[in-house]
Amino acid sequence: MEPAHITAAIMSTMNTTRIVLEYMQSQDMPKQNQDQPRRRLQRGDESDDEIDIDIDLSQSTGPSNVQIMVLLGQVHARECRFWAQETSTDWWDRIVLQVWDDSQWLRNVRMRKGTVMELCDLLSPALKRQNTRMRAALTVEKQVAIALWKLATPDSYWSVGNQFGVGKSTVGAAVIQVARAMKDLVISRVVTLGNVQAIVDGFAEMGFPNCGGAIDGTHIPILPPEHQATNYINHKGYFSMLLQALVDHKGCFTNINVGWPGKVHDDRVFRNSGLFRKLEEGTFFPDQKTTVGDVEMPIVILGDPAYPLMPWLMKLYTGSLDSSQDLFNYRLSKCRMVVECAFGRLKARWRSLLTRSDLSKKNIPIVIAACCA
């Protein structure tokens, strides 16, 4: 390049810089690096004296290179990314809601479509959300379906989220919110005593007179809690939380107590429950007695050997038995098996109860109670 050309290029660059500086000053653009703290250098072991150096970068460097490049059009602004990743909901909108029949609903979410929609109507006051400018709110039906799917399968939050086109945190939130709504709006309606006479007649047909229910406990596996974890190790050696339940002749739950650590004995759980107090006071069942031989027998419940023998709680004879005692044990065991079958159906329907729950100690009882309902 000729010297004249080099000189012309330098002059052009200087003119461009001058124009940019004048434009920035006219726009009152803040200067960078003003009022910089004074950098202090110390010589170390050579001397105890310190050297102070004042540097005013604003006077020596002028505008930053980035500012000049932006004004010259050499740097373009980058568009911000979306704050949420888009996911597909076609499977839920077009397949589940429109194509599935009752058998597919029952197999995947353990309820027929009509039952799910009835449940959604009951939970709607607690689950209905408003749309925002950022995104549309999940419908009540989708929240309930996500929770049912997660509880009915051992699938991870990630896989359930991919199935429904939501994030895994949304799946966890849906499970807790639906369970809490169940606790507040549904459990008191369905986990209740119901028609006592029908229950008594049902157990009488099975061989035990004036019986109002069968009681037992089961262990729900959990992850070890952060505090007092040893209290949750049950007699089988794993961490669990206790569910105590009273069921009718059909195996439907009529009373539940959940939340005690797995190490606690069934008798202690029972004696500290509201059911025990009501049975002691005679307020749980109506005052309905029948005469067996020469004894007036109130409505009783049936328990295994872990429970105390009470006037209103029958358990098996032990030791050497005669024929009448052996017959009594046979009929009691036959009727008491309904609670064992109820626990089996509970864990077969909501298979997440078979795996160690990763929920907090506060939320686990709520989810278990929702599954019972």
mmCIF file of C-alpha atoms in Angstrom:
data_model
loop_
_atom_site.group_PDB
_atom_site.id
_atom_site.type_symbol
_atom_site.label_atom_id
_atom_site.label_comp_id
_atom_site.label_asym_id
_atom_site.label_seq_id
_atom_site.Cartn_x
_atom_site.Cartn_y
_atom_site.Cartn_z
ATOM 1 C CA MET A 1 0.000 0.000 0.000
ATOM 2 C CA GLU A 2 1.271 3.458 -0.859
ATOM 3 C CA PRO A 3 2.181 5.824 2.023
ATOM 4 C CA ALA A 4 -0.453 8.236 0.823
ATOM 5 C CA HIS A 5 -3.124 5.531 1.075
ATOM 6 C CA ILE A 6 -1.986 4.578 4.599
ATOM 7 C CA THR A 7 -2.142 8.199 5.694
ATOM 8 C CA ALA A 8 -5.648 8.571 4.255
ATOM 9 C CA ALA A 9 -6.850 5.438 6.085
ATOM 10 C CA ILE A 10 -5.470 6.698 9.396
ATOM 11 C CA MET A 11 -7.135 10.079 8.943
ATOM 12 C CA SER A 12 -10.452 8.386 8.073
ATOM 13 C CA THR A 13 -10.315 6.257 11.210
ATOM 14 C CA MET A 14 -9.535 9.293 13.380
ATOM 15 C CA ASN A 15 -12.443 11.222 11.864
ATOM 16 C CA THR A 16 -14.824 8.297 12.497
ATOM 17 C CA THR A 17 -13.713 8.049 16.132
ATOM 18 C CA ARG A 18 -14.187 11.796 16.592
ATOM 19 C CA ILE A 19 -17.710 11.604 15.157
ATOM 20 C CA VAL A 20 -18.632 8.692 17.449
ATOM 21 C CA LEU A 21 -17.307 10.523 20.517
ATOM 22 C CA GLU A 22 -19.284 13.644 19.672
ATOM 23 C CA TYR A 23 -22.453 11.538 19.214
ATOM 24 C CA MET A 24 -21.974 9.801 22.561
ATOM 25 C CA GLN A 25 -21.462 13.093 24.347
ATOM 26 C CA SER A 26 -24.615 14.481 22.781
ATOM 27 C CA GLN A 27 -26.589 11.437 24.010
ATOM 28 C CA ASP A 28 -25.191 11.802 27.555
ATOM 29 C CA MET A 29 -23.927 8.213 27.482
ATOM 30 C CA PRO A 30 -22.227 7.339 30.734
ATOM 31 C CA LYS A 31 -18.524 7.009 30.593
ATOM 32 C CA GLN A 32 -17.112 3.726 31.727
ATOM 33 C CA ASN A 33 -14.633 3.182 34.447
ATOM 34 C CA GLN A 34 -15.107 6.561 36.148
ATOM 35 C CA ASP A 35 -14.403 6.924 39.786
ATOM 36 C CA GLN A 36 -12.279 3.804 39.690
ATOM 37 C CA PRO A 37 -10.767 2.949 43.050
ATOM 38 C CA ARG A 38 -7.161 3.791 43.298
ATOM 39 C CA ARG A 39 -5.024 0.767 42.718
ATOM 40 C CA ARG A 40 -2.514 0.228 45.445
ATOM 41 C CA LEU A 41 0.743 -1.571 44.769
ATOM 42 C CA GLN A 42 2.946 -2.846 47.507
ATOM 43 C CA ARG A 43 6.569 -3.803 47.090
ATOM 44 C CA GLY A 44 6.464 -6.619 49.569
ATOM 45 C CA ASP A 45 9.545 -7.415 51.530
ATOM 46 C CA GLU A 46 11.724 -4.871 49.752
ATOM 47 C CA SER A 47 10.286 -1.878 51.552
ATOM 48 C CA ASP A 48 7.551 -0.896 53.938
ATOM 49 C CA ASP A 49 6.638 2.001 51.704
ATOM 50 C CA GLU A 50 3.467 1.740 49.596
ATOM 51 C CA ILE A 51 3.081 3.202 46.152
ATOM 52 C CA ASP A 52 -0.247 4.793 45.257
ATOM 53 C CA ILE A 53 -1.042 5.070 41.578
ATOM 54 C CA ASP A 54 -4.091 7.069 40.455
ATOM 55 C CA ILE A 55 -5.455 5.970 37.102
ATOM 56 C CA ASP A 56 -8.327 7.744 35.362
ATOM 57 C CA LEU A 57 -9.255 5.351 32.556
ATOM 58 C CA SER A 58 -12.043 7.580 31.298
ATOM 59 C CA GLN A 59 -9.616 10.237 30.177
ATOM 60 C CA SER A 60 -7.135 7.892 28.547
ATOM 61 C CA THR A 61 -9.292 5.239 26.867
ATOM 62 C CA GLY A 62 -12.506 7.002 25.911
ATOM 63 C CA PRO A 63 -15.547 4.893 25.001
ATOM 64 C CA SER A 64 -15.325 1.139 25.091
ATOM 65 C CA ASN A 65 -14.686 -0.802 21.926
ATOM 66 C CA VAL A 66 -18.050 -2.525 22.242
ATOM 67 C CA GLN A 67 -19.918 0.794 22.314
ATOM 68 C CA ILE A 68 -18.096 2.004 19.205
ATOM 69 C CA MET A 69 -18.747 -1.266 17.380
ATOM 70 C CA VAL A 70 -22.448 -1.187 18.227
ATOM 71 C CA LEU A 71 -22.760 2.367 16.918
ATOM 72 C CA LEU A 72 -20.897 1.457 13.739
ATOM 73 C CA GLY A 73 -23.250 -1.483 13.170
ATOM 74 C CA GLN A 74 -20.560 -4.125 13.498
ATOM 75 C CA VAL A 75 -22.248 -5.837 16.497
ATOM 76 C CA HIS A 76 -25.903 -6.848 16.411
ATOM 77 C CA ALA A 77 -28.123 -7.314 19.460
ATOM 78 C CA ARG A 78 -28.910 -10.959 20.284
ATOM 79 C CA GLU A 79 -32.513 -11.971 20.797
ATOM 80 C CA CYS A 80 -33.362 -13.362 24.236
ATOM 81 C CA ARG A 81 -34.221 -17.059 24.401
ATOM 82 C CA PHE A 82 -37.650 -18.234 25.487
ATOM 83 C CA TRP A 83 -37.806 -18.680 29.263
ATOM 84 C CA ALA A 84 -39.704 -21.973 28.952
ATOM 85 C CA GLN A 85 -39.094 -24.785 26.515
ATOM 86 C CA GLU A 86 -42.025 -25.635 24.308
ATOM 87 C CA THR A 87 -43.370 -29.162 24.656
ATOM 88 C CA SER A 88 -46.010 -31.109 22.781
ATOM 89 C CA THR A 89 -49.396 -31.829 24.357
ATOM 90 C CA ASP A 90 -50.893 -33.587 21.330
ATOM 91 C CA TRP A 91 -50.923 -36.952 23.112
ATOM 92 C CA TRP A 92 -53.132 -35.600 25.895
ATOM 93 C CA ASP A 93 -55.330 -33.364 23.734
ATOM 94 C CA ARG A 94 -55.885 -35.662 20.761
ATOM 95 C CA ILE A 95 -55.351 -39.194 22.014
ATOM 96 C CA VAL A 96 -56.293 -39.420 25.691
ATOM 97 C CA LEU A 97 -59.253 -37.044 25.711
ATOM 98 C CA GLN A 98 -60.667 -38.000 22.315
ATOM 99 C CA VAL A 99 -59.644 -41.584 21.537
ATOM 100 C CA TRP A 100 -59.249 -43.525 24.786
ATOM 101 C CA ASP A 101 -62.142 -45.698 25.924
ATOM 102 C CA ASP A 102 -62.962 -46.643 29.527
ATOM 103 C CA SER A 103 -60.718 -49.713 29.486
ATOM 104 C CA GLN A 104 -57.678 -47.581 28.596
ATOM 105 C CA TRP A 105 -58.511 -45.010 31.267
ATOM 106 C CA LEU A 106 -58.951 -47.764 33.829
ATOM 107 C CA ARG A 107 -55.694 -49.462 32.873
ATOM 108 C CA ASN A 108 -53.569 -46.302 32.921
ATOM 109 C CA VAL A 109 -55.049 -44.025 35.603
ATOM 110 C CA ARG A 110 -57.026 -46.682 37.544
ATOM 111 C CA MET A 111 -60.356 -44.918 36.927
ATOM 112 C CA ARG A 112 -62.887 -44.743 34.135
ATOM 113 C CA LYS A 113 -63.184 -41.447 32.330
ATOM 114 C CA GLY A 114 -66.533 -40.645 33.939
ATOM 115 C CA THR A 115 -65.074 -41.177 37.411
ATOM 116 C CA VAL A 116 -62.097 -38.948 36.591
ATOM 117 C CA MET A 117 -64.372 -36.163 35.394
ATOM 118 C CA GLU A 118 -66.550 -36.502 38.499
ATOM 119 C CA LEU A 119 -63.417 -36.247 40.634
ATOM 120 C CA CYS A 120 -62.337 -33.172 38.686
ATOM 121 C CA ASP A 121 -65.671 -31.504 39.447
ATOM 122 C CA LEU A 122 -65.140 -32.134 43.159
ATOM 123 C CA LEU A 123 -61.553 -30.827 43.113
ATOM 124 C CA SER A 124 -62.147 -27.885 40.784
ATOM 125 C CA PRO A 125 -62.576 -25.255 43.565
ATOM 126 C CA ALA A 126 -59.072 -26.019 44.825
ATOM 127 C CA LEU A 127 -57.268 -26.710 41.530
ATOM 128 C CA LYS A 128 -58.686 -24.250 39.007
ATOM 129 C CA ARG A 129 -56.105 -21.667 37.910
ATOM 130 C CA GLN A 130 -56.223 -18.545 35.756
ATOM 131 C CA ASN A 131 -54.255 -18.077 32.545
ATOM 132 C CA THR A 132 -51.427 -15.540 32.542
ATOM 133 C CA ARG A 133 -49.666 -13.568 29.822
ATOM 134 C CA MET A 134 -46.720 -15.946 30.034
ATOM 135 C CA ARG A 135 -48.590 -19.228 29.591
ATOM 136 C CA ALA A 136 -51.934 -20.959 29.795
ATOM 137 C CA ALA A 137 -52.752 -22.638 33.100
ATOM 138 C CA LEU A 138 -53.038 -26.409 33.326
ATOM 139 C CA THR A 139 -56.635 -27.555 33.252
ATOM 140 C CA VAL A 140 -58.076 -29.337 36.273
ATOM 141 C CA GLU A 141 -58.489 -32.499 34.182
ATOM 142 C CA LYS A 142 -54.825 -32.504 33.210
ATOM 143 C CA GLN A 143 -53.626 -31.880 36.764
ATOM 144 C CA VAL A 144 -55.720 -34.772 38.063
ATOM 145 C CA ALA A 145 -54.601 -37.072 35.242
ATOM 146 C CA ILE A 146 -50.920 -36.272 35.894
ATOM 147 C CA ALA A 147 -51.325 -37.023 39.598
ATOM 148 C CA LEU A 148 -53.224 -40.259 38.966
ATOM 149 C CA TRP A 149 -50.660 -41.419 36.406
ATOM 150 C CA LYS A 150 -47.733 -40.700 38.757
ATOM 151 C CA LEU A 151 -49.390 -42.492 41.687
ATOM 152 C CA ALA A 152 -50.524 -45.444 39.569
ATOM 153 C CA THR A 153 -47.117 -46.176 38.053
ATOM 154 C CA PRO A 154 -43.500 -46.347 39.248
ATOM 155 C CA ASP A 155 -42.541 -43.915 36.459
ATOM 156 C CA SER A 156 -40.163 -41.060 37.197
ATOM 157 C CA TYR A 157 -41.224 -37.418 37.261
ATOM 158 C CA TRP A 158 -39.230 -36.894 34.064
ATOM 159 C CA SER A 159 -41.004 -39.642 32.112
ATOM 160 C CA VAL A 160 -44.471 -38.552 33.302
ATOM 161 C CA GLY A 161 -43.625 -34.970 32.343
ATOM 162 C CA ASN A 162 -42.595 -36.054 28.849
ATOM 163 C CA GLN A 163 -45.812 -38.029 28.521
ATOM 164 C CA PHE A 164 -48.008 -35.021 29.300
ATOM 165 C CA GLY A 165 -45.797 -32.320 27.791
ATOM 166 C CA VAL A 166 -44.915 -30.601 31.083
ATOM 167 C CA GLY A 167 -41.805 -30.204 33.214
ATOM 168 C CA LYS A 168 -40.893 -32.657 35.934
ATOM 169 C CA SER A 169 -41.368 -29.984 38.604
ATOM 170 C CA THR A 170 -44.913 -29.492 37.306
ATOM 171 C CA VAL A 171 -45.556 -33.207 37.823
ATOM 172 C CA GLY A 172 -44.392 -33.009 41.445
ATOM 173 C CA ALA A 173 -46.505 -29.923 42.079
ATOM 174 C CA ALA A 174 -49.576 -31.568 40.530
ATOM 175 C CA VAL A 175 -49.248 -34.645 42.767
ATOM 176 C CA ILE A 176 -49.067 -32.569 45.959
ATOM 177 C CA GLN A 177 -51.803 -30.124 44.953
ATOM 178 C CA VAL A 178 -54.224 -32.878 43.938
ATOM 179 C CA ALA A 179 -53.479 -34.838 47.125
ATOM 180 C CA ARG A 180 -54.106 -31.770 49.294
ATOM 181 C CA ALA A 181 -57.324 -31.046 47.438
ATOM 182 C CA MET A 182 -58.379 -34.648 48.041
ATOM 183 C CA LYS A 183 -57.651 -34.261 51.751
ATOM 184 C CA ASP A 184 -59.678 -31.065 51.988
ATOM 185 C CA LEU A 185 -62.630 -31.890 49.729
ATOM 186 C CA VAL A 186 -62.997 -35.631 49.162
ATOM 187 C CA ILE A 187 -61.627 -37.811 51.969
ATOM 188 C CA SER A 188 -64.307 -36.860 54.478
ATOM 189 C CA ARG A 189 -66.963 -37.831 51.911
ATOM 190 C CA VAL A 190 -65.654 -41.263 50.979
ATOM 191 C CA VAL A 191 -63.546 -42.499 53.925
ATOM 192 C CA THR A 192 -66.515 -42.708 56.246
ATOM 193 C CA LEU A 193 -68.560 -45.335 58.046
ATOM 194 C CA GLY A 194 -71.582 -45.259 55.762
ATOM 195 C CA ASN A 195 -74.491 -47.651 56.321
ATOM 196 C CA VAL A 196 -73.653 -49.514 59.535
ATOM 197 C CA GLN A 197 -76.440 -52.039 59.189
ATOM 198 C CA ALA A 198 -75.272 -53.027 55.717
ATOM 199 C CA ILE A 199 -71.744 -53.554 57.080
ATOM 200 C CA VAL A 200 -73.020 -55.670 59.975
ATOM 201 C CA ASP A 201 -75.140 -57.767 57.634
ATOM 202 C CA GLY A 202 -72.185 -58.225 55.284
ATOM 203 C CA PHE A 203 -69.910 -59.574 58.017
ATOM 204 C CA ALA A 204 -72.750 -61.739 59.351
ATOM 205 C CA GLU A 205 -73.008 -63.433 55.966
ATOM 206 C CA MET A 206 -69.258 -64.130 56.190
ATOM 207 C CA GLY A 207 -69.755 -65.789 59.572
ATOM 208 C CA PHE A 208 -69.197 -63.190 62.308
ATOM 209 C CA PRO A 209 -72.176 -61.524 64.046
ATOM 210 C CA ASN A 210 -72.493 -57.823 64.911
ATOM 211 C CA CYS A 211 -69.172 -56.874 63.341
ATOM 212 C CA GLY A 212 -68.570 -53.307 62.171
ATOM 213 C CA GLY A 213 -65.141 -53.645 60.531
ATOM 214 C CA ALA A 214 -61.668 -55.168 60.435
ATOM 215 C CA ILE A 215 -58.543 -53.247 61.432
ATOM 216 C CA ASP A 216 -54.862 -53.660 60.600
ATOM 217 C CA GLY A 217 -51.743 -51.722 59.694
ATOM 218 C CA THR A 218 -49.373 -51.741 56.750
ATOM 219 C CA HIS A 219 -45.963 -50.220 56.036
ATOM 220 C CA ILE A 220 -45.413 -47.737 53.192
ATOM 221 C CA PRO A 221 -41.725 -47.624 52.186
ATOM 222 C CA ILE A 222 -40.022 -44.214 52.239
ATOM 223 C CA LEU A 223 -36.553 -42.763 51.848
ATOM 224 C CA PRO A 224 -34.679 -42.216 55.138
ATOM 225 C CA PRO A 225 -35.726 -38.859 56.649
ATOM 226 C CA GLU A 226 -33.109 -36.241 57.484
ATOM 227 C CA HIS A 227 -33.925 -36.281 61.201
ATOM 228 C CA GLN A 228 -34.611 -39.232 63.550
ATOM 229 C CA ALA A 229 -34.274 -41.681 60.677
ATOM 230 C CA THR A 230 -33.830 -44.696 62.995
ATOM 231 C CA ASN A 231 -37.406 -44.253 64.231
ATOM 232 C CA TYR A 232 -38.635 -45.122 60.742
ATOM 233 C CA ILE A 233 -36.859 -48.488 60.466
ATOM 234 C CA ASN A 234 -39.549 -51.153 60.869
ATOM 235 C CA HIS A 235 -39.168 -54.730 62.098
ATOM 236 C CA LYS A 236 -38.417 -55.857 58.542
ATOM 237 C CA GLY A 237 -35.408 -53.563 58.344
ATOM 238 C CA TYR A 238 -36.457 -50.831 55.906
ATOM 239 C CA PHE A 239 -37.640 -47.238 56.340
ATOM 240 C CA SER A 240 -41.405 -46.921 56.330
ATOM 241 C CA MET A 241 -44.441 -44.968 57.474
ATOM 242 C CA LEU A 242 -47.437 -46.696 59.028
ATOM 243 C CA LEU A 243 -50.950 -46.724 57.644
ATOM 244 C CA GLN A 244 -53.628 -48.019 60.029
ATOM 245 C CA ALA A 245 -57.035 -48.613 58.475
ATOM 246 C CA LEU A 246 -60.482 -49.883 59.362
ATOM 247 C CA VAL A 247 -62.440 -51.393 56.468
ATOM 248 C CA ASP A 248 -65.981 -52.632 55.929
ATOM 249 C CA HIS A 249 -67.072 -56.032 54.592
ATOM 250 C CA LYS A 250 -66.284 -54.953 51.017
ATOM 251 C CA GLY A 251 -62.795 -53.726 51.850
ATOM 252 C CA CYS A 252 -63.645 -50.027 51.599
ATOM 253 C CA PHE A 253 -61.797 -47.765 54.028
ATOM 254 C CA THR A 254 -64.016 -46.347 56.765
ATOM 255 C CA ASN A 255 -61.265 -44.875 58.970
ATOM 256 C CA ILE A 256 -57.544 -44.255 58.386
ATOM 257 C CA ASN A 257 -54.616 -43.075 60.489
ATOM 258 C CA VAL A 258 -51.347 -42.394 58.682
ATOM 259 C CA GLY A 259 -48.054 -40.737 59.585
ATOM 260 C CA TRP A 260 -46.542 -42.759 62.425
ATOM 261 C CA PRO A 261 -42.912 -43.929 61.999
ATOM 262 C CA GLY A 262 -42.466 -47.542 60.954
ATOM 263 C CA LYS A 263 -40.740 -48.493 64.214
ATOM 264 C CA VAL A 264 -43.874 -47.829 66.279
ATOM 265 C CA HIS A 265 -45.959 -50.843 67.297
ATOM 266 C CA ASP A 266 -49.502 -51.228 65.932
ATOM 267 C CA ASP A 267 -50.938 -51.197 69.444
ATOM 268 C CA ARG A 268 -49.427 -47.794 70.217
ATOM 269 C CA VAL A 269 -50.667 -46.332 66.943
ATOM 270 C CA PHE A 270 -54.151 -47.622 67.665
ATOM 271 C CA ARG A 271 -54.293 -46.381 71.278
ATOM 272 C CA ASN A 272 -53.269 -42.893 70.178
ATOM 273 C CA SER A 273 -55.784 -42.674 67.344
ATOM 274 C CA GLY A 274 -59.094 -40.882 67.224
ATOM 275 C CA LEU A 275 -60.755 -44.186 66.355
ATOM 276 C CA PHE A 276 -59.723 -45.694 69.698
ATOM 277 C CA ARG A 277 -61.150 -42.740 71.627
ATOM 278 C CA LYS A 278 -64.445 -42.901 69.774
ATOM 279 C CA LEU A 279 -64.739 -46.649 70.326
ATOM 280 C CA GLU A 280 -63.952 -46.202 74.023
ATOM 281 C CA GLU A 281 -66.597 -43.496 74.318
ATOM 282 C CA GLY A 282 -69.090 -45.547 72.331
ATOM 283 C CA THR A 283 -69.617 -42.829 69.733
ATOM 284 C CA PHE A 284 -68.179 -44.456 66.603
ATOM 285 C CA PHE A 285 -70.883 -47.108 66.160
ATOM 286 C CA PRO A 286 -74.566 -46.781 67.125
ATOM 287 C CA ASP A 287 -75.628 -48.462 70.347
ATOM 288 C CA GLN A 288 -76.702 -51.685 68.699
ATOM 289 C CA LYS A 289 -76.305 -54.926 70.670
ATOM 290 C CA THR A 290 -77.080 -58.545 69.906
ATOM 291 C CA THR A 291 -77.337 -61.515 72.265
ATOM 292 C CA VAL A 292 -74.883 -64.337 71.696
ATOM 293 C CA GLY A 293 -75.639 -67.147 74.116
ATOM 294 C CA ASP A 294 -76.295 -65.293 77.347
ATOM 295 C CA VAL A 295 -74.008 -62.329 76.570
ATOM 296 C CA GLU A 296 -75.037 -58.976 75.111
ATOM 297 C CA MET A 297 -72.522 -58.193 72.387
ATOM 298 C CA PRO A 298 -71.998 -54.635 71.077
ATOM 299 C CA ILE A 299 -70.800 -53.892 67.572
ATOM 300 C CA VAL A 300 -67.177 -55.002 67.465
ATOM 301 C CA ILE A 301 -64.175 -54.705 65.193
ATOM 302 C CA LEU A 302 -61.722 -57.498 64.397
ATOM 303 C CA GLY A 303 -57.954 -57.281 64.811
ATOM 304 C CA ASP A 304 -54.843 -59.453 64.706
ATOM 305 C CA PRO A 305 -52.833 -60.496 67.806
ATOM 306 C CA ALA A 306 -50.988 -57.132 67.840
ATOM 307 C CA TYR A 307 -54.141 -55.331 69.000
ATOM 308 C CA PRO A 308 -55.494 -55.295 72.564
ATOM 309 C CA LEU A 309 -58.492 -57.405 73.528
ATOM 310 C CA MET A 310 -61.353 -55.036 74.331
ATOM 311 C CA PRO A 311 -65.139 -55.396 74.781
ATOM 312 C CA TRP A 312 -65.488 -53.921 71.292
ATOM 313 C CA LEU A 313 -62.350 -55.497 69.693
ATOM 314 C CA MET A 314 -62.114 -59.229 69.089
ATOM 315 C CA LYS A 315 -58.889 -61.140 68.402
ATOM 316 C CA LEU A 316 -57.876 -64.769 68.018
ATOM 317 C CA TYR A 317 -57.714 -67.337 70.819
ATOM 318 C CA THR A 318 -54.196 -68.538 71.543
ATOM 319 C CA GLY A 319 -52.771 -71.679 73.098
ATOM 320 C CA SER A 320 -54.476 -75.063 73.129
ATOM 321 C CA LEU A 321 -57.885 -74.703 71.489
ATOM 322 C CA ASP A 322 -61.080 -76.729 71.621
ATOM 323 C CA SER A 323 -63.369 -77.135 68.618
ATOM 324 C CA SER A 324 -65.550 -74.105 69.411
ATOM 325 C CA GLN A 325 -62.512 -71.829 69.844
ATOM 326 C CA ASP A 326 -61.003 -73.170 66.649
ATOM 327 C CA LEU A 327 -64.245 -72.393 64.803
ATOM 328 C CA PHE A 328 -64.247 -68.890 66.327
ATOM 329 C CA ASN A 329 -60.680 -68.313 65.078
ATOM 330 C CA TYR A 330 -61.574 -69.566 61.615
ATOM 331 C CA ARG A 331 -64.532 -67.206 61.247
ATOM 332 C CA LEU A 332 -62.644 -64.247 62.696
ATOM 333 C CA SER A 333 -59.681 -64.828 60.366
ATOM 334 C CA LYS A 334 -62.001 -65.190 57.384
ATOM 335 C CA CYS A 335 -63.655 -61.849 58.123
ATOM 336 C CA ARG A 336 -60.403 -60.112 59.057
ATOM 337 C CA MET A 337 -58.851 -61.023 55.722
ATOM 338 C CA VAL A 338 -60.844 -58.242 54.059
ATOM 339 C CA VAL A 339 -58.446 -55.652 55.477
ATOM 340 C CA GLU A 340 -55.430 -57.568 54.160
ATOM 341 C CA CYS A 341 -57.068 -57.706 50.736
ATOM 342 C CA ALA A 342 -57.832 -53.963 50.946
ATOM 343 C CA PHE A 343 -54.144 -53.173 51.485
ATOM 344 C CA GLY A 344 -53.248 -55.453 48.583
ATOM 345 C CA ARG A 345 -55.660 -53.660 46.254
ATOM 346 C CA LEU A 346 -54.444 -50.263 47.485
ATOM 347 C CA LYS A 347 -50.821 -51.012 46.615
ATOM 348 C CA ALA A 348 -51.698 -52.790 43.377
ATOM 349 C CA ARG A 349 -53.778 -49.846 42.173
ATOM 350 C CA TRP A 350 -51.368 -47.098 43.304
ATOM 351 C CA ARG A 351 -48.039 -48.758 42.612
ATOM 352 C CA SER A 352 -46.019 -45.736 43.722
ATOM 353 C CA LEU A 353 -46.786 -46.944 47.283
ATOM 354 C CA LEU A 354 -44.607 -49.996 46.592
ATOM 355 C CA THR A 355 -41.504 -47.894 45.942
ATOM 356 C CA ARG A 356 -39.687 -45.702 48.421
ATOM 357 C CA SER A 357 -41.423 -42.342 48.405
ATOM 358 C CA ASP A 358 -39.159 -39.332 47.871
ATOM 359 C CA LEU A 359 -41.688 -36.860 49.277
ATOM 360 C CA SER A 360 -41.197 -34.961 52.510
ATOM 361 C CA LYS A 361 -42.463 -36.328 55.823
ATOM 362 C CA LYS A 362 -45.173 -33.680 55.775
ATOM 363 C CA ASN A 363 -46.484 -34.635 52.330
ATOM 364 C CA ILE A 364 -46.240 -38.436 52.466
ATOM 365 C CA PRO A 365 -49.289 -38.884 54.789
ATOM 366 C CA ILE A 366 -51.364 -36.598 52.559
ATOM 367 C CA VAL A 367 -50.554 -38.619 49.434
ATOM 368 C CA ILE A 368 -51.206 -41.954 51.187
ATOM 369 C CA ALA A 369 -54.566 -40.712 52.448
ATOM 370 C CA ALA A 370 -55.463 -39.520 48.942
ATOM 371 C CA CYS A 371 -54.667 -42.990 47.578
ATOM 372 C CA CYS A 372 -56.969 -44.532 50.206
ATOM 373 C CA ALA A 373 -59.767 -42.230 49.083
#
